[in-house]
Amino acid sequence: MIYQRQFIKELSWTAVGIFVVLLVVLVATQAINLLGRAASGRVAIDAVSALIGFWTIGLTPVLLILTAYISIITVLTRYWRDSEMVIWLSSGLSLKNWIIPLMKFAIPFAVLVAIVSMLIQPWAEWRSREFAELLKQKQEMSLLEPGVFREIGKNHPRVYFIESFDPDSGLARNLFVREKEKNGKETTIFAKKGEFKQDGEKRILTLEDGFHYNGLPGQANYQRASFQKMTLVISVNTTVIDPKQNRHTIPTTALFASDKPIYKAELMWRLSLPISVVILALMALPLSYFNPRTGHTYNILIAIAVFLIYQNGLTFIRDLVENGHIPFWLGLFPMHLIMFLLFVFLLRWRDRPSASFKTIFTSLMKGRS
């Protein structure tokens, strides 16, 4: 029908504008946050742009949900404000006739949200963590500048001095390493060659052809030893992120196969996102009601409150599933069912604007239309 095509067309253009605005605002906010963390050294400077990209992918499902919800609310509120809905109802038509065009608009969003949340988002989260860790390691090694004394390491800080160094290969020549032990002794190492590399969960420095000195400063009891090869542990727990170690990075297929409550909670959340697109699209139909005579847009505030209650309710149930208080299937449906029943009631009420709240509630309980 003509009104359906026009309605979907208007929704599409509105959705594009809303998505762009939300994306710009949220990305700008995250960019400022990451730049602040990079300035304090918590994030590698080279990783900021890539992390913003991965973060944007991870935020896409929520952006799509908000875009669909706000677009429908905006367009239908204008229809009420311009009395188009009044004409529609006075012609003997029902608000139920808007459900089909709403679903034509919302279902593609739901499918896209399902694809992103179940397939793309875990991969993006994993790559984001992996990329940040790799750049952090690389940035730590890049602190070694030829001809400059640098202290590296948190648990076992050492002062390094090198004559030449290649950060990409990790090869260095003519090294000086100094470390102060807890008992007050100092260790000094000279080596002609060295190589920084990763060994499992450890980052190590392999030294070749050098001398090792150990003793208390100011005393003549220094011990001297030559070596052909020596290995120093620079830091531990620097392995690349394993996607199976974090619930946000684990593939959805692995979530289905796992019996752990924490993974079941994550699966419930990913399945709930596309379902919430459809439920919120339906909720937007009665929540968009606007009385032109009052001039107050209270419906927007109510719509925001409903969205927050819905999302917080899903988060609360997810926590219950994660803690093992309720099983997976019991946690998946209740919030969606409550919101759907609320939609049915509000639709019945807004389909008859002149009827009182009590009349609609009574008729709904008795099963009358």
mmCIF file of C-alpha atoms in Angstrom:
data_model
loop_
_atom_site.group_PDB
_atom_site.id
_atom_site.type_symbol
_atom_site.label_atom_id
_atom_site.label_comp_id
_atom_site.label_asym_id
_atom_site.label_seq_id
_atom_site.Cartn_x
_atom_site.Cartn_y
_atom_site.Cartn_z
ATOM 1 C CA MET A 1 0.000 0.000 0.000
ATOM 2 C CA ILE A 2 1.037 3.604 -0.570
ATOM 3 C CA TYR A 3 1.032 4.557 3.113
ATOM 4 C CA GLN A 4 3.339 1.617 3.917
ATOM 5 C CA ARG A 5 5.898 2.589 1.292
ATOM 6 C CA GLN A 6 5.840 6.204 2.401
ATOM 7 C CA PHE A 7 6.065 5.189 6.066
ATOM 8 C CA ILE A 8 9.079 2.887 5.508
ATOM 9 C CA LYS A 9 10.761 5.505 3.319
ATOM 10 C CA GLU A 10 10.388 8.161 6.002
ATOM 11 C CA LEU A 11 11.584 5.746 8.674
ATOM 12 C CA SER A 12 14.653 4.881 6.610
ATOM 13 C CA TRP A 13 15.738 8.478 6.110
ATOM 14 C CA THR A 14 15.103 9.257 9.775
ATOM 15 C CA ALA A 15 17.086 6.183 10.824
ATOM 16 C CA VAL A 16 20.087 7.256 8.739
ATOM 17 C CA GLY A 17 20.156 10.661 10.383
ATOM 18 C CA ILE A 18 19.716 9.306 13.900
ATOM 19 C CA PHE A 19 22.374 6.611 13.408
ATOM 20 C CA VAL A 20 24.921 9.152 12.161
ATOM 21 C CA VAL A 21 24.246 11.520 15.058
ATOM 22 C CA LEU A 22 24.474 8.762 17.683
ATOM 23 C CA LEU A 23 27.609 7.349 16.083
ATOM 24 C CA VAL A 24 29.387 10.709 15.970
ATOM 25 C CA VAL A 25 28.531 11.539 19.576
ATOM 26 C CA LEU A 26 29.524 8.155 20.995
ATOM 27 C CA VAL A 27 32.688 7.800 18.912
ATOM 28 C CA ALA A 28 33.802 11.308 19.850
ATOM 29 C CA THR A 29 33.240 10.501 23.528
ATOM 30 C CA GLN A 30 35.207 7.252 23.287
ATOM 31 C CA ALA A 31 37.986 8.941 21.326
ATOM 32 C CA ILE A 32 38.430 11.522 24.083
ATOM 33 C CA ASN A 33 38.475 8.730 26.669
ATOM 34 C CA LEU A 34 41.085 6.710 24.782
ATOM 35 C CA LEU A 35 43.253 9.745 24.148
ATOM 36 C CA GLY A 36 43.201 10.479 27.873
ATOM 37 C CA ARG A 37 44.221 6.895 28.648
ATOM 38 C CA ALA A 38 46.948 7.055 25.995
ATOM 39 C CA ALA A 39 48.297 10.267 27.538
ATOM 40 C CA SER A 40 48.574 8.520 30.905
ATOM 41 C CA GLY A 41 50.294 5.503 29.352
ATOM 42 C CA ARG A 42 47.486 2.984 29.910
ATOM 43 C CA VAL A 43 46.879 2.578 26.171
ATOM 44 C CA ALA A 44 49.439 2.565 23.373
ATOM 45 C CA ILE A 45 49.233 5.749 21.329
ATOM 46 C CA ASP A 46 49.368 3.833 18.035
ATOM 47 C CA ALA A 47 46.364 1.759 19.129
ATOM 48 C CA VAL A 48 43.872 4.601 19.592
ATOM 49 C CA SER A 49 42.462 4.706 16.044
ATOM 50 C CA ALA A 50 42.225 0.923 15.737
ATOM 51 C CA LEU A 51 40.628 0.567 19.170
ATOM 52 C CA ILE A 52 38.024 3.168 18.236
ATOM 53 C CA GLY A 53 37.187 1.082 15.176
ATOM 54 C CA PHE A 54 36.865 -2.148 17.160
ATOM 55 C CA TRP A 55 34.876 -0.356 19.870
ATOM 56 C CA THR A 56 32.500 1.027 17.246
ATOM 57 C CA ILE A 57 31.851 -2.481 15.934
ATOM 58 C CA GLY A 58 31.158 -3.667 19.464
ATOM 59 C CA LEU A 59 28.734 -0.811 20.012
ATOM 60 C CA THR A 60 26.872 -1.361 16.736
ATOM 61 C CA PRO A 61 24.115 -3.620 18.161
ATOM 62 C CA VAL A 62 23.088 -1.038 20.768
ATOM 63 C CA LEU A 63 23.290 1.731 18.155
ATOM 64 C CA LEU A 64 21.028 -0.207 15.793
ATOM 65 C CA ILE A 65 18.508 -0.907 18.555
ATOM 66 C CA LEU A 66 18.390 2.749 19.545
ATOM 67 C CA THR A 67 18.208 3.855 15.912
ATOM 68 C CA ALA A 68 15.195 1.666 15.137
ATOM 69 C CA TYR A 69 13.425 2.615 18.366
ATOM 70 C CA ILE A 70 14.000 6.369 18.142
ATOM 71 C CA SER A 71 13.170 6.475 14.422
ATOM 72 C CA ILE A 72 9.778 4.850 14.926
ATOM 73 C CA ILE A 73 8.996 7.032 17.935
ATOM 74 C CA THR A 74 9.958 10.193 16.008
ATOM 75 C CA VAL A 75 7.982 9.452 12.854
ATOM 76 C CA LEU A 76 4.844 8.191 14.583
ATOM 77 C CA THR A 77 4.869 11.094 17.049
ATOM 78 C CA ARG A 78 4.822 13.455 14.081
ATOM 79 C CA TYR A 79 1.842 11.548 12.686
ATOM 80 C CA TRP A 80 -0.023 12.086 15.960
ATOM 81 C CA ARG A 81 1.046 15.725 16.199
ATOM 82 C CA ASP A 82 -0.123 16.445 12.627
ATOM 83 C CA SER A 83 -3.450 14.653 13.333
ATOM 84 C CA GLU A 84 -2.731 11.999 10.699
ATOM 85 C CA MET A 85 -3.360 9.275 13.267
ATOM 86 C CA VAL A 86 -6.646 10.919 14.262
ATOM 87 C CA ILE A 87 -7.780 10.762 10.658
ATOM 88 C CA TRP A 88 -6.613 7.158 10.502
ATOM 89 C CA LEU A 89 -8.618 6.117 13.557
ATOM 90 C CA SER A 90 -11.688 8.158 12.578
ATOM 91 C CA SER A 91 -11.726 6.292 9.261
ATOM 92 C CA GLY A 92 -12.427 3.077 11.135
ATOM 93 C CA LEU A 93 -8.864 1.732 10.861
ATOM 94 C CA SER A 94 -6.896 0.346 13.795
ATOM 95 C CA LEU A 95 -3.378 0.885 15.030
ATOM 96 C CA LYS A 96 -2.867 -2.839 14.436
ATOM 97 C CA ASN A 97 -2.603 -2.058 10.719
ATOM 98 C CA TRP A 98 0.730 -0.366 11.450
ATOM 99 C CA ILE A 99 2.303 -3.562 12.828
ATOM 100 C CA ILE A 100 3.105 -5.051 9.405
ATOM 101 C CA PRO A 101 4.994 -1.990 8.067
ATOM 102 C CA LEU A 102 6.721 -1.678 11.423
ATOM 103 C CA MET A 103 7.935 -5.270 11.162
ATOM 104 C CA LYS A 104 9.118 -4.681 7.592
ATOM 105 C CA PHE A 105 11.326 -1.961 8.997
ATOM 106 C CA ALA A 106 12.370 -3.614 12.279
ATOM 107 C CA ILE A 107 13.094 -7.193 11.186
ATOM 108 C CA PRO A 108 16.065 -6.240 8.942
ATOM 109 C CA PHE A 109 17.464 -4.347 11.942
ATOM 110 C CA ALA A 110 16.941 -7.432 14.121
ATOM 111 C CA VAL A 111 18.733 -9.666 11.592
ATOM 112 C CA LEU A 112 21.628 -7.199 11.361
ATOM 113 C CA VAL A 113 21.857 -6.973 15.160
ATOM 114 C CA ALA A 114 21.883 -10.790 15.390
ATOM 115 C CA ILE A 115 24.720 -11.050 12.863
ATOM 116 C CA VAL A 116 26.810 -8.380 14.561
ATOM 117 C CA SER A 117 26.211 -9.511 18.157
ATOM 118 C CA MET A 118 26.685 -13.230 17.503
ATOM 119 C CA LEU A 119 29.407 -13.265 14.850
ATOM 120 C CA ILE A 120 31.184 -9.945 14.392
ATOM 121 C CA GLN A 121 31.180 -8.476 17.902
ATOM 122 C CA PRO A 122 33.039 -11.389 19.631
ATOM 123 C CA TRP A 123 35.685 -11.278 16.909
ATOM 124 C CA ALA A 124 36.014 -7.486 17.212
ATOM 125 C CA GLU A 125 36.322 -7.703 21.002
ATOM 126 C CA TRP A 126 39.003 -10.365 20.731
ATOM 127 C CA ARG A 127 40.945 -8.447 18.079
ATOM 128 C CA SER A 128 40.658 -5.272 20.123
ATOM 129 C CA ARG A 129 42.156 -6.887 23.219
ATOM 130 C CA GLU A 130 44.826 -8.677 21.186
ATOM 131 C CA PHE A 131 45.750 -5.543 19.252
ATOM 132 C CA ALA A 132 45.953 -3.441 22.395
ATOM 133 C CA GLU A 133 48.208 -6.001 24.091
ATOM 134 C CA LEU A 134 50.521 -6.335 21.091
ATOM 135 C CA LEU A 135 50.908 -2.591 20.731
ATOM 136 C CA LYS A 136 51.472 -2.244 24.456
ATOM 137 C CA GLN A 137 54.298 -4.760 24.242
ATOM 138 C CA LYS A 138 55.717 -3.071 21.179
ATOM 139 C CA GLN A 139 55.493 0.351 22.783
ATOM 140 C CA GLU A 140 57.312 -0.932 25.866
ATOM 141 C CA MET A 141 60.159 -2.203 23.699
ATOM 142 C CA SER A 142 60.167 0.995 21.654
ATOM 143 C CA LEU A 143 61.182 2.839 24.836
ATOM 144 C CA LEU A 144 64.643 1.410 24.282
ATOM 145 C CA GLU A 145 66.444 4.105 22.363
ATOM 146 C CA PRO A 146 70.090 3.817 21.339
ATOM 147 C CA GLY A 147 72.305 5.903 23.581
ATOM 148 C CA VAL A 148 69.621 6.468 26.258
ATOM 149 C CA PHE A 149 69.255 4.853 29.696
ATOM 150 C CA ARG A 150 65.738 3.425 30.139
ATOM 151 C CA GLU A 151 64.053 1.613 33.020
ATOM 152 C CA ILE A 152 61.674 -1.160 31.907
ATOM 153 C CA GLY A 153 59.633 -3.598 33.950
ATOM 154 C CA LYS A 154 57.260 -3.293 36.882
ATOM 155 C CA ASN A 155 57.944 -6.388 38.978
ATOM 156 C CA HIS A 156 61.675 -6.487 38.183
ATOM 157 C CA PRO A 157 62.710 -3.042 36.968
ATOM 158 C CA ARG A 158 66.055 -2.859 35.209
ATOM 159 C CA VAL A 159 67.988 -0.036 33.604
ATOM 160 C CA TYR A 160 68.926 -0.730 29.991
ATOM 161 C CA PHE A 161 71.440 0.983 27.729
ATOM 162 C CA ILE A 162 72.007 -0.128 24.166
ATOM 163 C CA GLU A 163 74.176 1.072 21.350
ATOM 164 C CA SER A 164 71.819 -0.076 18.558
ATOM 165 C CA PHE A 165 68.353 -1.614 18.589
ATOM 166 C CA ASP A 166 65.749 -2.772 16.052
ATOM 167 C CA PRO A 167 62.216 -2.759 17.655
ATOM 168 C CA ASP A 168 60.735 -4.917 14.884
ATOM 169 C CA SER A 169 63.189 -7.815 15.145
ATOM 170 C CA GLY A 170 64.112 -7.241 18.805
ATOM 171 C CA LEU A 171 67.863 -7.461 18.058
ATOM 172 C CA ALA A 172 70.279 -5.238 19.970
ATOM 173 C CA ARG A 173 74.049 -4.766 20.160
ATOM 174 C CA ASN A 174 76.402 -3.675 22.919
ATOM 175 C CA LEU A 175 74.007 -3.802 25.871
ATOM 176 C CA PHE A 176 74.333 -2.615 29.441
ATOM 177 C CA VAL A 177 71.831 -3.911 32.034
ATOM 178 C CA ARG A 178 71.738 -2.860 35.690
ATOM 179 C CA GLU A 179 69.444 -4.254 38.396
ATOM 180 C CA LYS A 180 69.264 -3.589 42.125
ATOM 181 C CA GLU A 181 68.341 -6.592 44.254
ATOM 182 C CA LYS A 182 66.323 -6.536 47.515
ATOM 183 C CA ASN A 183 69.387 -7.357 49.633
ATOM 184 C CA GLY A 184 71.098 -4.188 48.410
ATOM 185 C CA LYS A 185 73.394 -5.865 45.906
ATOM 186 C CA GLU A 186 73.597 -4.637 42.357
ATOM 187 C CA THR A 187 73.905 -6.696 39.216
ATOM 188 C CA THR A 188 75.539 -5.248 36.126
ATOM 189 C CA ILE A 189 75.681 -7.039 32.808
ATOM 190 C CA PHE A 190 77.600 -6.179 29.650
ATOM 191 C CA ALA A 191 76.904 -8.089 26.437
ATOM 192 C CA LYS A 192 77.859 -7.684 22.786
ATOM 193 C CA LYS A 193 74.527 -8.989 21.437
ATOM 194 C CA GLY A 194 70.970 -9.400 22.705
ATOM 195 C CA GLU A 195 67.530 -10.348 21.468
ATOM 196 C CA PHE A 196 64.128 -9.425 22.932
ATOM 197 C CA LYS A 197 61.466 -12.055 22.211
ATOM 198 C CA GLN A 198 58.284 -13.711 23.469
ATOM 199 C CA ASP A 199 58.429 -17.148 25.082
ATOM 200 C CA GLY A 200 54.927 -18.299 25.999
ATOM 201 C CA GLU A 201 53.698 -16.010 28.777
ATOM 202 C CA LYS A 202 57.136 -14.459 29.277
ATOM 203 C CA ARG A 203 59.001 -11.711 27.489
ATOM 204 C CA ILE A 204 62.703 -12.515 27.676
ATOM 205 C CA LEU A 205 66.047 -11.018 26.736
ATOM 206 C CA THR A 206 68.711 -13.421 25.486
ATOM 207 C CA LEU A 207 72.229 -12.049 25.906
ATOM 208 C CA GLU A 208 75.339 -13.423 24.200
ATOM 209 C CA ASP A 209 79.075 -13.010 24.756
ATOM 210 C CA GLY A 210 79.301 -10.823 27.846
ATOM 211 C CA PHE A 211 80.228 -10.352 31.507
ATOM 212 C CA HIS A 212 78.180 -10.475 34.700
ATOM 213 C CA TYR A 213 79.078 -8.426 37.808
ATOM 214 C CA ASN A 214 77.386 -8.761 41.215
ATOM 215 C CA GLY A 215 78.096 -7.158 44.599
ATOM 216 C CA LEU A 216 77.505 -4.336 47.078
ATOM 217 C CA PRO A 217 78.435 -0.821 45.930
ATOM 218 C CA GLY A 218 81.504 0.548 47.768
ATOM 219 C CA GLN A 219 82.875 -2.882 48.676
ATOM 220 C CA ALA A 220 85.545 -4.955 47.008
ATOM 221 C CA ASN A 221 83.635 -8.240 46.999
ATOM 222 C CA TYR A 222 82.226 -7.960 43.475
ATOM 223 C CA GLN A 223 81.908 -11.243 41.633
ATOM 224 C CA ARG A 224 82.762 -11.320 37.937
ATOM 225 C CA ALA A 225 81.774 -14.045 35.497
ATOM 226 C CA SER A 226 81.854 -14.319 31.732
ATOM 227 C CA PHE A 227 79.125 -16.045 29.741
ATOM 228 C CA GLN A 228 78.400 -17.121 26.224
ATOM 229 C CA LYS A 229 74.615 -16.974 26.631
ATOM 230 C CA MET A 230 72.298 -15.664 29.354
ATOM 231 C CA THR A 231 68.520 -15.306 29.533
ATOM 232 C CA LEU A 232 66.717 -12.607 31.526
ATOM 233 C CA VAL A 233 62.956 -12.565 32.140
ATOM 234 C CA ILE A 234 61.665 -9.044 31.494
ATOM 235 C CA SER A 235 57.975 -9.560 32.261
ATOM 236 C CA VAL A 236 55.398 -12.344 32.601
ATOM 237 C CA ASN A 237 51.739 -12.809 31.666
ATOM 238 C CA THR A 238 52.222 -11.060 28.323
ATOM 239 C CA THR A 239 50.694 -13.764 26.173
ATOM 240 C CA VAL A 240 48.312 -12.733 23.440
ATOM 241 C CA ILE A 241 44.640 -12.749 24.457
ATOM 242 C CA ASP A 242 42.959 -16.148 24.102
ATOM 243 C CA PRO A 243 39.393 -15.696 22.750
ATOM 244 C CA LYS A 244 38.186 -18.578 24.918
ATOM 245 C CA GLN A 245 39.293 -16.929 28.150
ATOM 246 C CA ASN A 246 36.765 -14.079 28.070
ATOM 247 C CA ARG A 247 32.990 -14.309 27.797
ATOM 248 C CA HIS A 248 32.858 -11.321 25.473
ATOM 249 C CA THR A 249 35.315 -12.853 22.987
ATOM 250 C CA ILE A 250 34.187 -16.472 22.977
ATOM 251 C CA PRO A 251 32.407 -17.509 19.732
ATOM 252 C CA THR A 252 28.649 -17.973 19.917
ATOM 253 C CA THR A 253 28.911 -21.623 18.835
ATOM 254 C CA ALA A 254 31.098 -22.291 21.868
ATOM 255 C CA LEU A 255 28.522 -20.602 24.102
ATOM 256 C CA PHE A 256 25.840 -23.030 22.901
ATOM 257 C CA ALA A 257 28.120 -25.973 23.718
ATOM 258 C CA SER A 258 29.099 -24.750 27.202
ATOM 259 C CA ASP A 259 27.233 -25.453 30.448
ATOM 260 C CA LYS A 260 28.977 -22.728 32.467
ATOM 261 C CA PRO A 261 26.511 -20.169 33.873
ATOM 262 C CA ILE A 262 28.708 -17.249 32.839
ATOM 263 C CA TYR A 263 28.674 -18.402 29.217
ATOM 264 C CA LYS A 264 24.946 -19.118 29.323
ATOM 265 C CA ALA A 265 24.399 -15.576 30.576
ATOM 266 C CA GLU A 266 26.420 -14.194 27.671
ATOM 267 C CA LEU A 267 24.437 -16.348 25.229
ATOM 268 C CA MET A 268 21.182 -15.092 26.735
ATOM 269 C CA TRP A 269 22.351 -11.501 26.247
ATOM 270 C CA ARG A 270 23.326 -12.035 22.608
ATOM 271 C CA LEU A 271 20.000 -13.709 21.811
ATOM 272 C CA SER A 272 18.084 -10.983 23.634
ATOM 273 C CA LEU A 273 19.498 -8.138 21.531
ATOM 274 C CA PRO A 274 17.732 -8.993 18.237
ATOM 275 C CA ILE A 275 14.540 -9.911 20.111
ATOM 276 C CA SER A 276 14.575 -6.527 21.823
ATOM 277 C CA VAL A 277 14.647 -4.783 18.428
ATOM 278 C CA VAL A 278 11.292 -6.323 17.518
ATOM 279 C CA ILE A 279 9.744 -5.756 20.963
ATOM 280 C CA LEU A 280 10.853 -2.115 21.112
ATOM 281 C CA ALA A 281 9.601 -1.497 17.577
ATOM 282 C CA LEU A 282 6.180 -2.743 18.672
ATOM 283 C CA MET A 283 6.333 -0.722 21.891
ATOM 284 C CA ALA A 284 7.063 2.428 19.891
ATOM 285 C CA LEU A 285 3.645 2.225 18.242
ATOM 286 C CA PRO A 286 1.532 2.937 21.359
ATOM 287 C CA LEU A 287 4.254 4.984 23.072
ATOM 288 C CA SER A 288 4.294 7.468 20.193
ATOM 289 C CA TYR A 289 0.792 8.683 21.145
ATOM 290 C CA PHE A 290 0.700 12.468 21.316
ATOM 291 C CA ASN A 291 -2.224 14.736 22.135
ATOM 292 C CA PRO A 292 -1.881 17.897 19.992
ATOM 293 C CA ARG A 293 -4.150 19.834 22.355
ATOM 294 C CA THR A 294 -1.804 19.531 25.328
ATOM 295 C CA GLY A 295 1.379 20.365 23.459
ATOM 296 C CA HIS A 296 3.452 18.302 25.915
ATOM 297 C CA THR A 297 5.768 15.568 24.623
ATOM 298 C CA TYR A 298 5.582 13.372 27.696
ATOM 299 C CA ASN A 299 5.538 10.333 25.430
ATOM 300 C CA ILE A 300 9.248 10.817 24.670
ATOM 301 C CA LEU A 301 10.127 10.702 28.357
ATOM 302 C CA ILE A 302 7.943 7.639 28.863
ATOM 303 C CA ALA A 303 9.579 5.946 25.853
ATOM 304 C CA ILE A 304 13.045 6.603 27.300
ATOM 305 C CA ALA A 305 11.944 5.216 30.669
ATOM 306 C CA VAL A 306 10.567 2.067 29.019
ATOM 307 C CA PHE A 307 13.832 1.534 27.133
ATOM 308 C CA LEU A 308 15.910 1.920 30.293
ATOM 309 C CA ILE A 309 13.641 -0.427 32.262
ATOM 310 C CA TYR A 310 13.828 -2.986 29.458
ATOM 311 C CA GLN A 311 17.624 -2.899 29.139
ATOM 312 C CA ASN A 312 18.230 -2.855 32.890
ATOM 313 C CA GLY A 313 15.784 -5.709 33.316
ATOM 314 C CA LEU A 314 17.705 -7.777 30.773
ATOM 315 C CA THR A 315 20.964 -6.939 32.540
ATOM 316 C CA PHE A 316 19.510 -7.953 35.918
ATOM 317 C CA ILE A 317 18.266 -11.284 34.567
ATOM 318 C CA ARG A 318 21.627 -11.868 32.871
ATOM 319 C CA ASP A 319 23.320 -11.446 36.245
ATOM 320 C CA LEU A 320 20.913 -13.965 37.775
ATOM 321 C CA VAL A 321 21.778 -16.491 35.068
ATOM 322 C CA GLU A 322 25.491 -15.742 35.464
ATOM 323 C CA ASN A 323 25.324 -16.400 39.211
ATOM 324 C CA GLY A 324 23.395 -19.644 38.664
ATOM 325 C CA HIS A 325 20.214 -18.461 40.416
ATOM 326 C CA ILE A 326 17.975 -19.254 37.426
ATOM 327 C CA PRO A 327 18.493 -21.499 34.379
ATOM 328 C CA PHE A 328 19.200 -20.175 30.907
ATOM 329 C CA TRP A 329 15.786 -20.751 29.345
ATOM 330 C CA LEU A 330 13.973 -19.250 32.319
ATOM 331 C CA GLY A 331 16.086 -16.126 31.999
ATOM 332 C CA LEU A 332 15.672 -15.721 28.244
ATOM 333 C CA PHE A 333 11.918 -15.130 27.996
ATOM 334 C CA PRO A 334 10.419 -13.335 31.060
ATOM 335 C CA MET A 335 11.495 -9.759 30.292
ATOM 336 C CA HIS A 336 10.514 -10.022 26.634
ATOM 337 C CA LEU A 337 7.156 -11.524 27.581
ATOM 338 C CA ILE A 338 6.460 -8.758 30.108
ATOM 339 C CA MET A 339 7.253 -6.071 27.538
ATOM 340 C CA PHE A 340 5.108 -7.781 24.906
ATOM 341 C CA LEU A 341 2.126 -7.957 27.275
ATOM 342 C CA LEU A 342 2.660 -4.285 28.084
ATOM 343 C CA PHE A 343 2.626 -3.567 24.352
ATOM 344 C CA VAL A 344 -0.679 -5.428 23.915
ATOM 345 C CA PHE A 345 -2.255 -3.428 26.717
ATOM 346 C CA LEU A 346 -0.946 -0.060 25.504
ATOM 347 C CA LEU A 347 -1.968 -0.813 21.930
ATOM 348 C CA ARG A 348 -5.518 -1.616 23.075
ATOM 349 C CA TRP A 349 -5.544 1.612 25.068
ATOM 350 C CA ARG A 350 -4.157 3.879 22.337
ATOM 351 C CA ASP A 351 -6.414 2.294 19.758
ATOM 352 C CA ARG A 352 -9.276 3.828 21.730
ATOM 353 C CA PRO A 353 -7.917 7.203 22.939
ATOM 354 C CA SER A 354 -11.245 8.290 24.406
ATOM 355 C CA ALA A 355 -11.565 5.225 26.655
ATOM 356 C CA SER A 356 -10.330 5.353 30.231
ATOM 357 C CA PHE A 357 -7.450 3.332 31.602
ATOM 358 C CA LYS A 358 -9.815 1.278 33.771
ATOM 359 C CA THR A 359 -12.113 0.454 30.846
ATOM 360 C CA ILE A 360 -9.262 -0.805 28.688
ATOM 361 C CA PHE A 361 -7.736 -2.837 31.519
ATOM 362 C CA THR A 362 -11.081 -4.458 32.323
ATOM 363 C CA SER A 363 -11.789 -5.309 28.701
ATOM 364 C CA LEU A 364 -8.324 -6.757 28.289
ATOM 365 C CA MET A 365 -8.722 -8.956 31.350
ATOM 366 C CA LYS A 366 -12.067 -10.187 30.041
ATOM 367 C CA GLY A 367 -10.605 -10.808 26.575
ATOM 368 C CA ARG A 368 -12.837 -8.335 24.763
ATOM 369 C CA SER A 369 -11.570 -6.197 21.902
#
